[in-house]
Short mmCIF file of C-alpha atoms in Angstrom, two decimals:
data_model
loop_
_atom_site.label_atom_id
_atom_site.label_comp_id
_atom_site.label_asym_id
_atom_site.label_seq_id
_atom_site.Cartn_x
_atom_site.Cartn_y
_atom_site.Cartn_z
CA UNK A 606 -35.45 -129.60 -87.04
CA UNK A 607 -38.59 -130.52 -85.36
CA UNK A 608 -41.96 -130.78 -87.20
CA UNK A 609 -43.72 -127.62 -87.00
CA UNK A 610 -47.68 -127.44 -86.91
CA UNK A 611 -50.33 -125.43 -87.49
CA UNK A 612 -53.72 -126.41 -86.00
CA UNK A 613 -56.91 -123.95 -87.67
CA UNK A 614 -60.11 -125.62 -86.08
CA UNK A 615 -62.87 -124.55 -88.67
CA UNK A 616 -66.04 -125.93 -90.57
CA UNK A 617 -64.98 -124.60 -93.88
CA UNK A 618 -62.21 -121.31 -93.44
CA UNK A 619 -63.46 -118.44 -95.38
CA UNK A 620 -60.40 -115.96 -96.77
CA UNK A 621 -61.92 -112.32 -96.91
CA UNK A 622 -59.43 -109.93 -98.09
CA UNK A 623 -58.10 -107.81 -100.46
CA UNK A 624 -54.03 -107.60 -100.63
CA UNK A 625 -53.56 -108.92 -97.85
CA UNK A 626 -54.55 -105.73 -95.85
CA UNK A 627 -56.96 -104.58 -93.82
CA UNK A 628 -60.12 -102.85 -95.54
CA UNK A 629 -58.84 -99.86 -94.42
CA UNK A 630 -55.90 -99.92 -95.71
CA UNK A 631 -56.22 -97.65 -100.02
CA UNK A 632 -54.61 -99.38 -103.04
CA UNK A 633 -52.69 -96.88 -105.53
CA UNK A 634 -53.49 -96.98 -109.27
CA UNK A 635 -49.97 -97.43 -109.68
CA UNK A 636 -50.63 -101.19 -107.90
CA UNK A 637 -53.61 -101.88 -110.11
CA UNK A 638 -52.31 -100.40 -113.39
CA UNK A 639 -49.99 -99.76 -116.23
CA UNK A 640 -49.45 -97.22 -118.45
CA UNK A 641 -50.36 -98.47 -121.96
CA UNK A 642 -47.20 -98.72 -123.86
CA UNK A 643 -44.41 -99.90 -121.07
CA UNK A 644 -44.09 -103.55 -120.97
CA UNK A 645 -41.36 -106.10 -120.37
CA UNK A 646 -39.19 -106.49 -123.25
CA UNK A 647 -36.55 -109.07 -124.01
CA UNK A 648 -33.41 -108.22 -126.14
CA UNK A 649 -31.00 -110.75 -127.76
CA UNK A 650 -27.86 -111.99 -129.50
CA UNK A 651 -25.56 -115.14 -130.36
CA UNK A 652 -22.03 -114.92 -128.76
CA UNK A 653 -19.43 -116.79 -127.30
CA UNK A 654 -18.02 -117.74 -124.22
CA UNK A 655 -14.06 -118.56 -124.02
CA UNK A 656 -11.86 -119.61 -121.36
CA UNK A 657 -13.66 -123.31 -120.97
CA UNK A 658 -11.59 -125.97 -120.27
CA UNK A 659 -11.97 -128.36 -123.20
CA UNK A 660 -15.52 -128.37 -122.46
CA UNK A 661 -17.04 -126.34 -124.86
CA UNK A 662 -18.86 -127.27 -128.47
CA UNK A 663 -16.75 -129.69 -130.48
CA UNK A 664 -14.83 -128.86 -133.36
CA UNK A 665 -17.02 -129.92 -136.46
CA UNK A 666 -20.04 -127.77 -135.38
CA UNK A 667 -20.16 -125.62 -138.15
CA UNK A 668 -21.88 -122.81 -136.62
CA UNK A 669 -19.91 -122.21 -134.48
CA UNK A 670 -16.91 -122.19 -136.76
CA UNK A 671 -18.99 -119.83 -139.19
CA UNK A 672 -19.65 -117.45 -136.49
CA UNK A 673 -16.13 -117.58 -135.30
CA UNK A 674 -14.54 -117.54 -138.58
CA UNK A 675 -16.46 -114.11 -138.94
CA UNK A 676 -15.48 -112.48 -135.64
CA UNK A 677 -12.07 -113.49 -136.63
CA UNK A 678 -12.29 -111.55 -139.85
CA UNK A 679 -13.76 -108.54 -138.18
CA UNK A 680 -11.00 -108.20 -136.43
CA UNK A 681 -8.92 -108.52 -139.54
CA UNK A 682 -7.95 -112.19 -139.13
CA UNK A 683 -9.18 -113.48 -142.57
CA UNK A 684 -9.20 -117.90 -142.15
CA UNK A 685 -9.30 -119.00 -145.27
CA UNK A 686 -10.41 -122.85 -144.60
CA UNK A 687 -12.91 -123.73 -141.81
CA UNK A 688 -11.15 -126.55 -140.77
CA UNK A 689 -8.80 -124.65 -139.23
CA UNK A 690 -11.04 -124.15 -136.43
CA UNK A 691 -12.14 -127.79 -135.94
CA UNK A 692 -10.14 -128.72 -132.86
CA UNK A 693 -11.41 -125.17 -130.69
CA UNK A 694 -13.32 -127.03 -128.01
CA UNK A 695 -12.54 -124.37 -125.51
CA UNK A 696 -15.28 -121.53 -127.04
CA UNK A 697 -19.24 -122.04 -126.80
CA UNK A 698 -21.60 -120.47 -129.05
CA UNK A 699 -24.37 -119.17 -126.58
CA UNK A 700 -27.55 -117.76 -126.80
CA UNK A 701 -27.70 -113.92 -124.78
CA UNK A 702 -30.85 -112.58 -123.39
CA UNK A 703 -31.37 -109.54 -121.35
CA UNK A 704 -34.78 -108.53 -119.59
CA UNK A 705 -35.82 -104.91 -119.56
CA UNK A 706 -38.07 -103.45 -117.00
CA UNK A 707 -41.19 -102.33 -118.76
CA UNK A 708 -40.12 -98.72 -117.62
CA UNK A 709 -37.57 -99.16 -120.57
CA UNK A 710 -33.92 -98.21 -120.35
CA UNK A 711 -31.56 -95.50 -121.28
CA UNK A 712 -28.04 -95.17 -122.51
CA UNK A 713 -25.40 -96.21 -120.02
CA UNK A 714 -27.86 -98.40 -117.84
CA UNK A 715 -26.78 -101.81 -116.83
CA UNK A 716 -28.52 -105.17 -116.59
CA UNK A 717 -27.93 -109.25 -116.18
CA UNK A 718 -28.50 -111.74 -118.96
CA UNK A 719 -28.95 -114.96 -119.27
CA UNK A 720 -26.27 -117.37 -120.80
CA UNK A 721 -27.32 -120.73 -122.45
CA UNK A 722 -25.37 -123.22 -124.39
CA UNK A 723 -26.54 -123.42 -128.31
CA UNK A 724 -24.80 -126.38 -128.93
CA UNK A 725 -23.21 -129.33 -127.76
CA UNK A 726 -21.12 -127.80 -125.06
CA UNK A 727 -20.98 -129.73 -121.54
CA UNK A 728 -19.88 -126.93 -119.31
CA UNK A 729 -19.97 -122.92 -119.69
CA UNK A 730 -17.59 -123.26 -115.98
CA UNK A 731 -15.13 -120.74 -116.00
CA UNK A 732 -15.72 -118.99 -119.20
CA UNK A 733 -16.66 -115.64 -120.18
CA UNK A 734 -19.40 -113.89 -122.26
CA UNK A 735 -17.50 -111.97 -125.30
CA UNK A 736 -18.56 -109.23 -126.62
CA UNK A 737 -21.88 -109.45 -127.70
CA UNK A 738 -24.49 -107.15 -129.65
CA UNK A 739 -27.83 -107.38 -128.72
CA UNK A 740 -30.77 -106.52 -130.98
CA UNK A 741 -34.71 -106.13 -130.06
CA UNK A 742 -37.12 -108.93 -130.21
CA UNK A 743 -38.36 -108.14 -133.66
CA UNK A 744 -36.11 -107.55 -137.59
CA UNK A 745 -34.37 -104.58 -137.95
CA UNK A 746 -34.29 -103.25 -134.86
CA UNK A 747 -31.01 -102.43 -134.30
CA UNK A 748 -28.54 -103.05 -131.65
CA UNK A 749 -29.60 -101.65 -128.37
CA UNK A 750 -27.30 -103.08 -126.18
CA UNK A 751 -23.68 -104.86 -125.70
CA UNK A 752 -22.97 -107.80 -123.04
CA UNK A 753 -19.83 -109.54 -121.84
CA UNK A 754 -18.04 -110.60 -119.01
CA UNK A 755 -17.34 -113.87 -116.21
CA UNK A 756 -20.80 -116.16 -116.41
CA UNK A 757 -21.96 -117.23 -112.56
CA UNK A 758 -24.53 -120.11 -111.93
CA UNK A 759 -27.61 -120.27 -109.58
CA UNK A 760 -28.86 -123.79 -110.43
CA UNK A 761 -27.26 -127.10 -110.66
CA UNK A 762 -26.76 -126.98 -114.61
CA UNK A 763 -23.36 -125.78 -115.50
CA UNK A 764 -24.46 -125.04 -119.53
CA UNK A 765 -26.75 -121.93 -118.53
CA UNK A 766 -25.88 -119.21 -116.35
CA UNK A 767 -25.95 -115.27 -116.27
CA UNK A 768 -23.58 -112.44 -116.22
CA UNK A 769 -24.52 -109.72 -113.74
CA UNK A 770 -24.74 -106.38 -114.79
CA UNK A 771 -23.53 -107.68 -118.24
CA UNK A 772 -25.52 -105.69 -120.54
CA UNK A 773 -24.44 -101.94 -121.44
CA UNK A 774 -27.72 -100.33 -123.16
CA UNK A 775 -25.90 -98.14 -125.94
CA UNK A 776 -29.05 -97.00 -127.25
CA UNK A 777 -32.45 -95.41 -125.33
CA UNK A 778 -35.62 -98.20 -125.33
CA UNK A 779 -38.12 -95.74 -124.28
CA UNK A 780 -41.93 -96.81 -123.63
CA UNK A 781 -43.99 -94.25 -125.22
CA UNK A 782 -47.00 -93.77 -123.46
CA UNK A 783 -48.37 -90.80 -124.37
CA UNK A 784 -50.48 -91.00 -128.08
CA UNK A 785 -50.13 -87.78 -130.88
CA UNK A 786 -53.43 -86.29 -129.76
CA UNK A 787 -52.13 -85.97 -126.17
CA UNK A 788 -54.40 -89.36 -124.46
CA UNK A 789 -53.21 -92.38 -122.26
CA UNK A 790 -54.45 -95.58 -121.43
CA UNK A 791 -54.30 -97.92 -118.17
CA UNK A 792 -54.24 -101.50 -118.47
CA UNK A 793 -55.83 -103.11 -115.34
CA UNK A 794 -53.76 -106.47 -114.18
CA UNK A 795 -55.57 -109.30 -114.56
CA UNK A 796 -56.30 -109.92 -110.94
CA UNK A 797 -58.19 -106.43 -110.50
CA UNK A 798 -59.53 -106.78 -114.27
CA UNK A 799 -63.65 -105.76 -113.98
CA UNK A 800 -65.83 -103.50 -115.15
CA UNK A 801 -66.42 -102.42 -111.37
CA UNK A 802 -62.81 -101.54 -110.95
CA UNK A 803 -62.26 -99.40 -114.32
CA UNK A 804 -65.41 -97.34 -113.86
CA UNK A 805 -63.63 -96.60 -110.24
CA UNK A 806 -60.57 -95.84 -111.27
CA UNK A 807 -62.03 -93.50 -114.20
CA UNK A 808 -64.53 -92.20 -111.58
CA UNK A 809 -61.47 -91.37 -109.41
CA UNK A 810 -59.41 -89.51 -111.85
CA UNK A 811 -62.45 -87.20 -113.21
CA UNK A 812 -63.19 -86.66 -108.98
CA UNK A 813 -59.26 -85.82 -108.41
CA UNK A 814 -59.10 -83.11 -111.57
CA UNK A 815 -62.35 -81.94 -110.71
CA UNK A 816 -61.27 -80.94 -107.15
CA UNK A 817 -63.94 -77.82 -106.26
CA UNK A 818 -65.13 -77.44 -109.62
CA UNK A 819 -67.84 -79.21 -110.14
CA UNK A 820 -68.46 -78.06 -114.10
CA UNK A 821 -65.00 -79.80 -115.45
CA UNK A 822 -65.34 -81.75 -118.33
CA UNK A 823 -64.89 -85.49 -117.33
CA UNK A 824 -61.14 -86.66 -118.91
CA UNK A 825 -61.27 -90.63 -117.85
CA UNK A 826 -63.81 -92.95 -119.19
CA UNK A 827 -63.84 -96.77 -118.80
CA UNK A 828 -63.57 -98.55 -122.35
CA UNK A 829 -63.59 -102.35 -121.52
CA UNK A 830 -63.05 -104.13 -117.95
CA UNK A 831 -58.99 -103.54 -118.14
CA UNK A 832 -58.50 -100.16 -120.21
CA UNK A 833 -59.41 -96.39 -118.83
CA UNK A 834 -58.97 -94.00 -121.27
CA UNK A 835 -57.36 -90.62 -120.27
CA UNK A 836 -57.39 -87.32 -122.13
CA UNK A 837 -54.02 -85.19 -120.51
CA UNK A 838 -55.56 -81.56 -119.91
CA UNK A 839 -54.33 -79.10 -122.44
CA UNK A 840 -52.39 -77.04 -119.97
CA UNK A 841 -50.77 -79.84 -118.79
CA UNK A 842 -49.99 -81.09 -122.46
CA UNK A 843 -46.91 -80.21 -123.16
CA UNK A 844 -45.13 -81.42 -119.94
CA UNK A 845 -47.58 -84.61 -118.55
CA UNK A 846 -44.81 -86.08 -115.79
CA UNK A 847 -46.64 -84.29 -113.14
CA UNK A 848 -50.11 -85.37 -114.47
CA UNK A 849 -49.52 -88.77 -115.09
CA UNK A 850 -47.16 -89.13 -111.80
CA UNK A 851 -50.86 -87.62 -110.14
CA UNK A 852 -53.11 -90.30 -111.59
CA UNK A 853 -50.90 -92.87 -110.57
CA UNK A 854 -50.40 -92.16 -107.08
CA UNK A 855 -54.55 -91.93 -106.52
CA UNK A 856 -55.84 -94.38 -103.69
CA UNK A 857 -58.71 -96.29 -103.69
CA UNK A 858 -60.85 -97.65 -101.28
CA UNK A 859 -60.62 -101.48 -102.08
CA UNK A 860 -63.89 -102.38 -100.44
CA UNK A 861 -65.26 -100.73 -103.32
CA UNK A 862 -64.28 -103.19 -106.32
CA UNK A 863 -66.54 -105.72 -105.83
CA UNK A 864 -63.70 -108.06 -107.54
CA UNK A 865 -64.00 -112.14 -107.68
CA UNK A 866 -62.41 -114.05 -105.69
CA UNK A 867 -59.18 -114.51 -106.51
CA UNK A 868 -55.46 -115.71 -105.38
CA UNK A 869 -52.56 -113.55 -107.55
CA UNK A 870 -49.23 -114.74 -107.22
CA UNK A 871 -45.96 -112.76 -109.01
CA UNK A 872 -43.34 -115.49 -107.94
CA UNK A 873 -40.74 -113.31 -109.24
CA UNK A 874 -41.45 -110.29 -106.60
CA UNK A 875 -42.82 -112.95 -103.88
CA UNK A 876 -45.64 -111.11 -104.03
CA UNK A 877 -49.48 -112.92 -102.88
CA UNK A 878 -52.28 -110.69 -103.60
CA UNK A 879 -55.93 -112.34 -102.50
CA UNK A 880 -59.36 -110.54 -103.67
CA UNK A 881 -62.63 -111.18 -102.87
CA UNK A 882 -64.15 -113.93 -100.51
CA UNK A 883 -61.86 -116.39 -101.43
CA UNK A 884 -62.75 -119.75 -99.28
CA UNK A 885 -60.84 -122.81 -98.57
CA UNK A 886 -61.98 -126.60 -97.60
CA UNK A 887 -60.72 -128.50 -94.68
CA UNK A 888 -57.16 -129.51 -95.88
CA UNK A 889 -54.02 -130.98 -94.96
CA UNK A 890 -51.03 -129.66 -96.28
CA UNK A 891 -47.51 -131.06 -95.50
CA UNK A 892 -44.34 -128.95 -96.69
CA UNK A 893 -40.74 -129.92 -95.74
CA UNK A 894 -40.84 -129.53 -91.76
CA UNK A 895 -44.47 -128.00 -91.43
CA UNK A 896 -47.62 -129.61 -91.66
CA UNK A 897 -51.22 -127.65 -92.23
CA UNK A 898 -54.11 -129.33 -90.22
CA UNK A 899 -57.88 -128.87 -89.87
CA UNK A 900 -59.80 -130.11 -87.78
CA UNK A 901 -63.81 -130.45 -87.87
CA UNK A 902 -65.21 -130.56 -85.13
CA UNK A 903 -61.76 -129.25 -83.01
CA UNK A 904 -61.00 -131.76 -80.74
CA UNK A 905 -60.94 -131.06 -76.74
CA UNK A 906 -57.49 -131.99 -75.13
CA UNK A 907 -57.56 -134.65 -72.74
CA UNK A 908 -54.92 -135.78 -70.02
CA UNK A 909 -54.11 -138.71 -72.46
CA UNK A 910 -53.85 -136.26 -75.30
CA UNK A 911 -53.39 -133.36 -74.41
CA UNK A 912 -52.35 -129.93 -76.57
CA UNK A 913 -48.78 -128.99 -76.54
CA UNK A 914 -47.21 -126.35 -76.85
CA UNK A 915 -43.75 -125.70 -78.57
CA UNK A 916 -41.45 -123.37 -79.92
CA UNK A 917 -42.61 -123.43 -83.38
CA UNK A 918 -45.85 -124.06 -82.19
CA UNK A 919 -48.84 -121.56 -83.27
CA UNK A 920 -52.54 -121.92 -84.05
CA UNK A 921 -55.24 -119.82 -85.97
CA UNK A 922 -58.32 -118.97 -84.30
CA UNK A 923 -62.01 -118.72 -85.90
CA UNK A 924 -64.55 -115.82 -85.87
CA UNK A 925 -67.10 -118.24 -84.76
CA UNK A 926 -70.51 -118.27 -85.76
CA UNK A 927 -73.10 -120.57 -87.24
CA UNK A 928 -70.22 -120.41 -90.22
CA UNK A 929 -66.39 -120.55 -88.48
CA UNK A 930 -64.14 -118.25 -90.15
CA UNK A 931 -60.80 -117.29 -90.32
CA UNK A 932 -58.86 -114.43 -92.75
CA UNK A 933 -55.92 -115.70 -95.17
CA UNK A 934 -53.75 -112.70 -93.16
CA UNK A 935 -54.03 -114.44 -89.97
CA UNK A 936 -52.57 -118.13 -92.19
CA UNK A 937 -50.19 -115.87 -93.17
CA UNK A 938 -48.94 -114.44 -90.33
CA UNK A 939 -48.71 -117.86 -88.64
CA UNK A 940 -46.51 -118.98 -91.49
CA UNK A 941 -44.50 -115.42 -90.87
CA UNK A 942 -43.85 -116.65 -87.18
CA UNK A 943 -42.56 -119.39 -88.13
CA UNK A 944 -40.34 -118.32 -90.23
CA UNK A 945 -41.96 -119.85 -93.48
CA UNK A 946 -40.70 -118.05 -96.52
CA UNK A 947 -42.79 -116.39 -99.13
CA UNK A 948 -41.90 -118.80 -101.40
CA UNK A 949 -42.66 -121.23 -99.46
CA UNK A 950 -46.34 -120.17 -99.04
CA UNK A 951 -46.73 -119.55 -102.62
CA UNK A 952 -46.12 -123.35 -102.78
CA UNK A 953 -48.32 -124.07 -100.11
CA UNK A 954 -51.72 -121.88 -101.78
CA UNK A 955 -50.29 -123.26 -105.02
CA UNK A 956 -50.75 -127.19 -104.05
CA UNK A 957 -54.19 -126.11 -102.15
CA UNK A 958 -56.05 -124.93 -104.93
CA UNK A 959 -54.00 -128.13 -107.35
CA UNK A 960 -56.28 -130.05 -105.21
CA UNK A 961 -59.47 -128.49 -105.57
CA UNK A 962 -59.40 -127.31 -101.83
CA UNK A 963 -59.20 -123.47 -102.70
CA UNK A 964 -61.99 -122.19 -103.77
CA UNK A 965 -60.84 -118.92 -106.10
CA UNK A 966 -59.09 -118.28 -109.48
CA UNK A 967 -55.49 -118.74 -109.01
CA UNK A 968 -53.58 -116.46 -111.19
CA UNK A 969 -49.53 -116.17 -111.53
CA UNK A 970 -48.22 -113.25 -113.03
#
């Protein structure tokens, strides 16, 4: 594959963009905040992977022998001497974890689980996770799910894998968002945190509630730069779902946020969000089959050194004036035209920040 080249002619590139969209695009409250009480949690357990071809734990691993003996006794097979289990190399003791999304889980839901060798098994390939109870992260929370199934591997390591949909929820994991006195609290994401954001959200909630009535009591207030407290109206307290949904759907003008320069990256979701006036100094980045170059001043073409156009070549133009600028959306559009995957775009921005050329706070969620 030929090397791709992006040439950006600029003195100091200023990336003024919010959420990678134009200033006319509105942001929903749900994009900037979550409900207090919601949050990703992990349930876990210790279990067995069976059916290994001699790559399991060595027979003298006492924790394995004890756990296996306990399992056999539950099945009605007593083990008078742990030494009887010392030759079991087709079994491995494993740690099993399951991440529950911030919205919680309901009985019958299925989620992926990660499986990691706990002792000295050399490989879990070909094994199957035996039925494993999963408990909450805090003591005495009880069992919330049971996990089992064949293990698949995403990476080179054969001692760590996952079971797709392996955890079946047996008890609801509810995320209570409404307090006993009928209030909800919005927690603003770190990338959007500021007094202007919390004040703007509170004002939007109050304005949305007022409608045509100007004397309605305010129900929302900014507590700090990341918190907005909201009282559910008495008429909707018995069934607050519609009210909460309406709050989360409120749209805001991002130009009013006055956020500092930040680049917010969520590698899991593949999201890149830029707020404020993010500037970048001249830089050259070599990444796999691509090179990003900034030139100051731009080099005029000559017969000996013309500017060549190729199928995977793209350019960015500046806005002119005393301080030439370009927008990050233009850069990302150029990367898109070159079929650069979002994970690679994230890696490029991270590299620019690491060498001190991206003049903004970099936040990884």
